[in-house]
Amino acid sequence: MTILVCDDDKEIVEAIEIYLMQEGYDVEKAYDGLQAVEIMKEKKIDLMIIDVMMPKLDGIRATLQIRKESRVPIIILSAKTEDADKILGLNVGADDYVTKPFNPLELVARVKSQLRRYTTLSNNDAVGERVYEAGGLLINDDLKKVSVDGEEVKLTPIEYNILLLLVKNKGKVYSINEIYENIWNEEAIGADNTVAVHIRHIREKIEINPKEPRYLKVVWGVGYKIEDNR
């Protein structure tokens, strides 16, 4: 598998490259957002790690462009620690966020976790009919496709897995921590903003009016559920 690492600090890129290569990954390198966008167009990349603050084209804008064409997992790096910056990264389509300075082993662990999810999501070779529905919302988990009233909806891997969890358990209310622990497979510490951003994105894609959701309901003070609204 090939990982694209993009940061204007060449020492950081080289350090990440060493750790990734030790795990058997191939590494492509870029030093600004424009280079990252071009590499994503020209080569098969399985995951991208990209810094926020860079010359020519920053990581946020680069991620926004890449998301128009690709669903590969994206991990954003940033020296900023404010929740607003983390939310911004998730808002433009990133799957995860790591704050500098970071432990390289933790970054590698997050890479592996994202690739496991993406590989599972992209594997369309399963046979059978694992189809789940809630009214006009339908998920074919064999084909990894989501449709609403017959129209296909494009979700990121994280969004897909959250929606699948809720649709498979229609009517069951999941707290934010339960969603996070089920999807990210790690302890939920400060998970509120992360989950809330993904929930909002899902609503924007599956609901006619996200402010008055037909399917993805909030149970105030408890969590979220999928309602079988026929």
GROMACS .gro file of N, CA and C in nm, residues 148-222:
model
  225
  148VAL      N    1  -3.092   0.662  -0.105
  148VAL     CA    2  -3.209   0.720  -0.041
  148VAL      C    3  -3.313   0.743  -0.149
  149ASP      N    4  -3.427   0.676  -0.135
  149ASP     CA    5  -3.534   0.684  -0.235
  149ASP      C    6  -3.481   0.653  -0.374
  150GLY      N    7  -3.391   0.555  -0.382
  150GLY     CA    8  -3.339   0.509  -0.510
  150GLY      C    9  -3.220   0.585  -0.563
  151GLU      N   10  -3.183   0.696  -0.498
  151GLU     CA   11  -3.069   0.777  -0.542
  151GLU      C   12  -2.947   0.741  -0.459
  152GLU      N   13  -2.836   0.706  -0.528
  152GLU     CA   14  -2.715   0.667  -0.456
  152GLU      C   15  -2.654   0.788  -0.383
  153VAL      N   16  -2.604   0.761  -0.263
  153VAL     CA   17  -2.542   0.864  -0.179
  153VAL      C   18  -2.396   0.826  -0.157
  154LYS      N   19  -2.306   0.920  -0.176
  154LYS     CA   20  -2.164   0.895  -0.157
  154LYS      C   21  -2.123   0.934  -0.015
  155LEU      N   22  -2.071   0.837   0.059
  155LEU     CA   23  -2.025   0.861   0.195
  155LEU      C   24  -1.876   0.830   0.206
  156THR      N   25  -1.808   0.895   0.300
  156THR     CA   26  -1.671   0.858   0.331
  156THR      C   27  -1.675   0.727   0.410
  157PRO      N   28  -1.561   0.657   0.424
  157PRO     CA   29  -1.561   0.532   0.500
  157PRO      C   30  -1.613   0.548   0.643
  158ILE      N   31  -1.573   0.655   0.712
  158ILE     CA   32  -1.619   0.675   0.849
  158ILE      C   33  -1.770   0.698   0.851
  159GLU      N   34  -1.819   0.784   0.762
  159GLU     CA   35  -1.963   0.810   0.756
  159GLU      C   36  -2.040   0.682   0.728
  160TYR      N   37  -1.990   0.602   0.636
  160TYR     CA   38  -2.057   0.477   0.601
  160TYR      C   39  -2.066   0.385   0.723
  161ASN      N   40  -1.957   0.371   0.795
  161ASN     CA   41  -1.955   0.279   0.908
  161ASN      C   42  -2.047   0.325   1.021
  162ILE      N   43  -2.053   0.457   1.043
  162ILE     CA   44  -2.145   0.508   1.145
  162ILE      C   45  -2.290   0.480   1.104
  163LEU      N   46  -2.322   0.510   0.979
  163LEU     CA   47  -2.459   0.488   0.932
  163LEU      C   48  -2.495   0.341   0.935
  164LEU      N   49  -2.402   0.256   0.894
  164LEU     CA   50  -2.428   0.112   0.895
  164LEU      C   51  -2.457   0.063   1.036
  165LEU      N   52  -2.377   0.108   1.133
  165LEU     CA   53  -2.399   0.070   1.273
  165LEU      C   54  -2.540   0.105   1.318
  166LEU      N   55  -2.584   0.227   1.284
  166LEU     CA   56  -2.715   0.272   1.330
  166LEU      C   57  -2.829   0.204   1.255
  167VAL      N   58  -2.811   0.183   1.124
  167VAL     CA   59  -2.918   0.120   1.045
  167VAL      C   60  -2.933  -0.028   1.083
  168LYS      N   61  -2.822  -0.095   1.107
  168LYS     CA   62  -2.829  -0.236   1.148
  168LYS      C   63  -2.898  -0.252   1.283
  169ASN      N   64  -2.902  -0.144   1.359
  169ASN     CA   65  -2.962  -0.149   1.493
  169ASN      C   66  -3.072  -0.043   1.504
  170LYS      N   67  -3.163  -0.046   1.406
  170LYS     CA   68  -3.271   0.053   1.401
  170LYS      C   69  -3.342   0.064   1.535
  171GLY      N   70  -3.364   0.189   1.576
  171GLY     CA   71  -3.438   0.214   1.698
  171GLY      C   72  -3.351   0.218   1.823
  172LYS      N   73  -3.233   0.159   1.817
  172LYS     CA   74  -3.143   0.160   1.933
  172LYS      C   75  -3.070   0.293   1.938
  173VAL      N   76  -3.066   0.352   2.056
  173VAL     CA   77  -2.998   0.480   2.074
  173VAL      C   78  -2.853   0.454   2.115
  174TYR      N   79  -2.762   0.512   2.038
  174TYR     CA   80  -2.619   0.502   2.068
  174TYR      C   81  -2.569   0.637   2.118
  175SER      N   82  -2.499   0.635   2.230
  175SER     CA   83  -2.438   0.758   2.278
  175SER      C   84  -2.319   0.793   2.190
  176ILE      N   85  -2.271   0.915   2.202
  176ILE     CA   86  -2.153   0.958   2.125
  176ILE      C   87  -2.035   0.867   2.156
  177ASN      N   88  -2.014   0.835   2.284
  177ASN     CA   89  -1.902   0.749   2.321
  177ASN      C   90  -1.916   0.610   2.262
  178GLU      N   91  -2.039   0.557   2.260
  178GLU     CA   92  -2.061   0.423   2.203
  178GLU      C   93  -2.033   0.423   2.053
  179ILE      N   94  -2.076   0.528   1.984
  179ILE     CA   95  -2.048   0.538   1.840
  179ILE      C   96  -1.898   0.543   1.818
  180TYR      N   97  -1.831   0.628   1.892
  180TYR     CA   98  -1.686   0.643   1.873
  180TYR      C   99  -1.613   0.511   1.899
  181GLU      N  100  -1.646   0.445   2.008
  181GLU     CA  101  -1.575   0.321   2.043
  181GLU      C  102  -1.605   0.210   1.943
  182ASN      N  103  -1.725   0.207   1.888
  182ASN     CA  104  -1.759   0.106   1.787
  182ASN      C  105  -1.687   0.131   1.655
  183ILE      N  106  -1.674   0.256   1.616
  183ILE     CA  107  -1.620   0.289   1.484
  183ILE      C  108  -1.469   0.306   1.487
  184TRP      N  109  -1.419   0.375   1.588
  184TRP     CA  110  -1.274   0.401   1.594
  184TRP      C  111  -1.198   0.292   1.669
  185ASN      N  112  -1.271   0.205   1.739
  185ASN     CA  113  -1.209   0.095   1.814
  185ASN      C  114  -1.105   0.143   1.914
  186GLU      N  115  -1.136   0.253   1.979
  186GLU     CA  116  -1.049   0.302   2.086
  186GLU      C  117  -1.134   0.379   2.185
  187GLU      N  118  -1.076   0.403   2.302
  187GLU     CA  119  -1.151   0.471   2.407
  187GLU      C  120  -1.193   0.610   2.363
  188ALA      N  121  -1.316   0.645   2.395
  188ALA     CA  122  -1.370   0.775   2.355
  188ALA      C  123  -1.329   0.881   2.456
  189ILE      N  124  -1.229   0.959   2.420
  189ILE     CA  125  -1.184   1.071   2.503
  189ILE      C  126  -1.199   1.198   2.420
  190GLY      N  127  -1.288   1.287   2.463
  190GLY     CA  128  -1.312   1.409   2.387
  190GLY      C  129  -1.367   1.383   2.248
  191ALA      N  130  -1.457   1.284   2.238
  191ALA     CA  131  -1.507   1.240   2.108
  191ALA      C  132  -1.625   1.321   2.057
  192ASP      N  133  -1.680   1.410   2.140
  192ASP     CA  134  -1.806   1.477   2.106
  192ASP      C  135  -1.801   1.548   1.971
  193ASN      N  136  -1.701   1.634   1.952
  193ASN     CA  137  -1.694   1.711   1.828
  193ASN      C  138  -1.672   1.623   1.707
  194THR      N  139  -1.583   1.523   1.722
  194THR     CA  140  -1.553   1.434   1.610
  194THR      C  141  -1.679   1.364   1.561
  195VAL      N  142  -1.753   1.303   1.652
  195VAL     CA  143  -1.874   1.230   1.614
  195VAL      C  144  -1.979   1.326   1.560
  196ALA      N  145  -1.995   1.441   1.626
  196ALA     CA  146  -2.099   1.536   1.584
  196ALA      C  147  -2.077   1.585   1.442
  197VAL      N  148  -1.951   1.608   1.405
  197VAL     CA  149  -1.923   1.653   1.269
  197VAL      C  150  -1.962   1.547   1.167
  198HIS      N  151  -1.927   1.421   1.193
  198HIS     CA  152  -1.962   1.314   1.100
  198HIS      C  153  -2.113   1.293   1.093
  199ILE      N  154  -2.180   1.304   1.206
  199ILE     CA  155  -2.326   1.291   1.206
  199ILE      C  156  -2.388   1.400   1.120
  200ARG      N  157  -2.336   1.522   1.132
  200ARG     CA  158  -2.390   1.632   1.051
  200ARG      C  159  -2.368   1.606   0.903
  201HIS      N  160  -2.251   1.556   0.867
  201HIS     CA  161  -2.224   1.525   0.726
  201HIS      C  162  -2.320   1.418   0.673
  202ILE      N  163  -2.344   1.316   0.754
  202ILE     CA  164  -2.436   1.209   0.712
  202ILE      C  165  -2.575   1.268   0.687
  203ARG      N  166  -2.620   1.350   0.780
  203ARG     CA  167  -2.752   1.411   0.765
  203ARG      C  168  -2.761   1.494   0.637
  204GLU      N  169  -2.655   1.570   0.610
  204GLU     CA  170  -2.657   1.654   0.490
  204GLU      C  171  -2.668   1.571   0.363
  205LYS      N  172  -2.625   1.446   0.369
  205LYS     CA  173  -2.625   1.361   0.250
  205LYS      C  174  -2.751   1.274   0.238
  206ILE      N  175  -2.811   1.237   0.351
  206ILE     CA  176  -2.924   1.144   0.343
  206ILE      C  177  -3.060   1.210   0.370
  207GLU      N  178  -3.058   1.331   0.424
  207GLU     CA  179  -3.184   1.395   0.462
  207GLU      C  180  -3.222   1.504   0.362
  208ILE      N  181  -3.349   1.515   0.332
  208ILE     CA  182  -3.397   1.624   0.248
  208ILE      C  183  -3.378   1.756   0.320
  209ASN      N  184  -3.413   1.758   0.448
  209ASN     CA  185  -3.394   1.875   0.533
  209ASN      C  186  -3.316   1.832   0.657
  210PRO      N  187  -3.186   1.853   0.658
  210PRO     CA  188  -3.105   1.807   0.772
  210PRO      C  189  -3.150   1.864   0.907
  211LYS      N  190  -3.215   1.981   0.904
  211LYS     CA  191  -3.260   2.040   1.030
  211LYS      C  192  -3.385   1.971   1.084
  212GLU      N  193  -3.454   1.900   0.997
  212GLU     CA  194  -3.570   1.820   1.038
  212GLU      C  195  -3.552   1.679   0.983
  213PRO      N  196  -3.457   1.605   1.042
  213PRO     CA  197  -3.419   1.474   0.987
  213PRO      C  198  -3.532   1.372   0.989
  214ARG      N  199  -3.539   1.299   0.880
  214ARG     CA  200  -3.638   1.193   0.867
  214ARG      C  201  -3.587   1.061   0.925
  215TYR      N  202  -3.455   1.040   0.910
  215TYR     CA  203  -3.397   0.912   0.950
  215TYR      C  204  -3.308   0.921   1.073
  216LEU      N  205  -3.206   1.007   1.066
  216LEU     CA  206  -3.105   1.011   1.172
  216LEU      C  207  -3.149   1.109   1.280
  217LYS      N  208  -3.203   1.053   1.386
  217LYS     CA  209  -3.264   1.134   1.492
  217LYS      C  210  -3.170   1.149   1.611
  218VAL      N  211  -3.180   1.264   1.677
  218VAL     CA  212  -3.109   1.284   1.802
  218VAL      C  213  -3.206   1.261   1.917
  219VAL      N  214  -3.161   1.191   2.019
  219VAL     CA  215  -3.236   1.176   2.144
  219VAL      C  216  -3.161   1.262   2.244
  220TRP      N  217  -3.215   1.379   2.273
  220TRP     CA  218  -3.143   1.480   2.348
  220TRP      C  219  -3.092   1.427   2.482
  221GLY      N  220  -2.964   1.450   2.505
  221GLY     CA  221  -2.902   1.407   2.630
  221GLY      C  222  -2.863   1.261   2.632
  222VAL      N  223  -2.896   1.188   2.524
  222VAL     CA  224  -2.867   1.044   2.521
  222VAL      C  225  -2.776   1.009   2.404
   0.00000   0.00000   0.00000
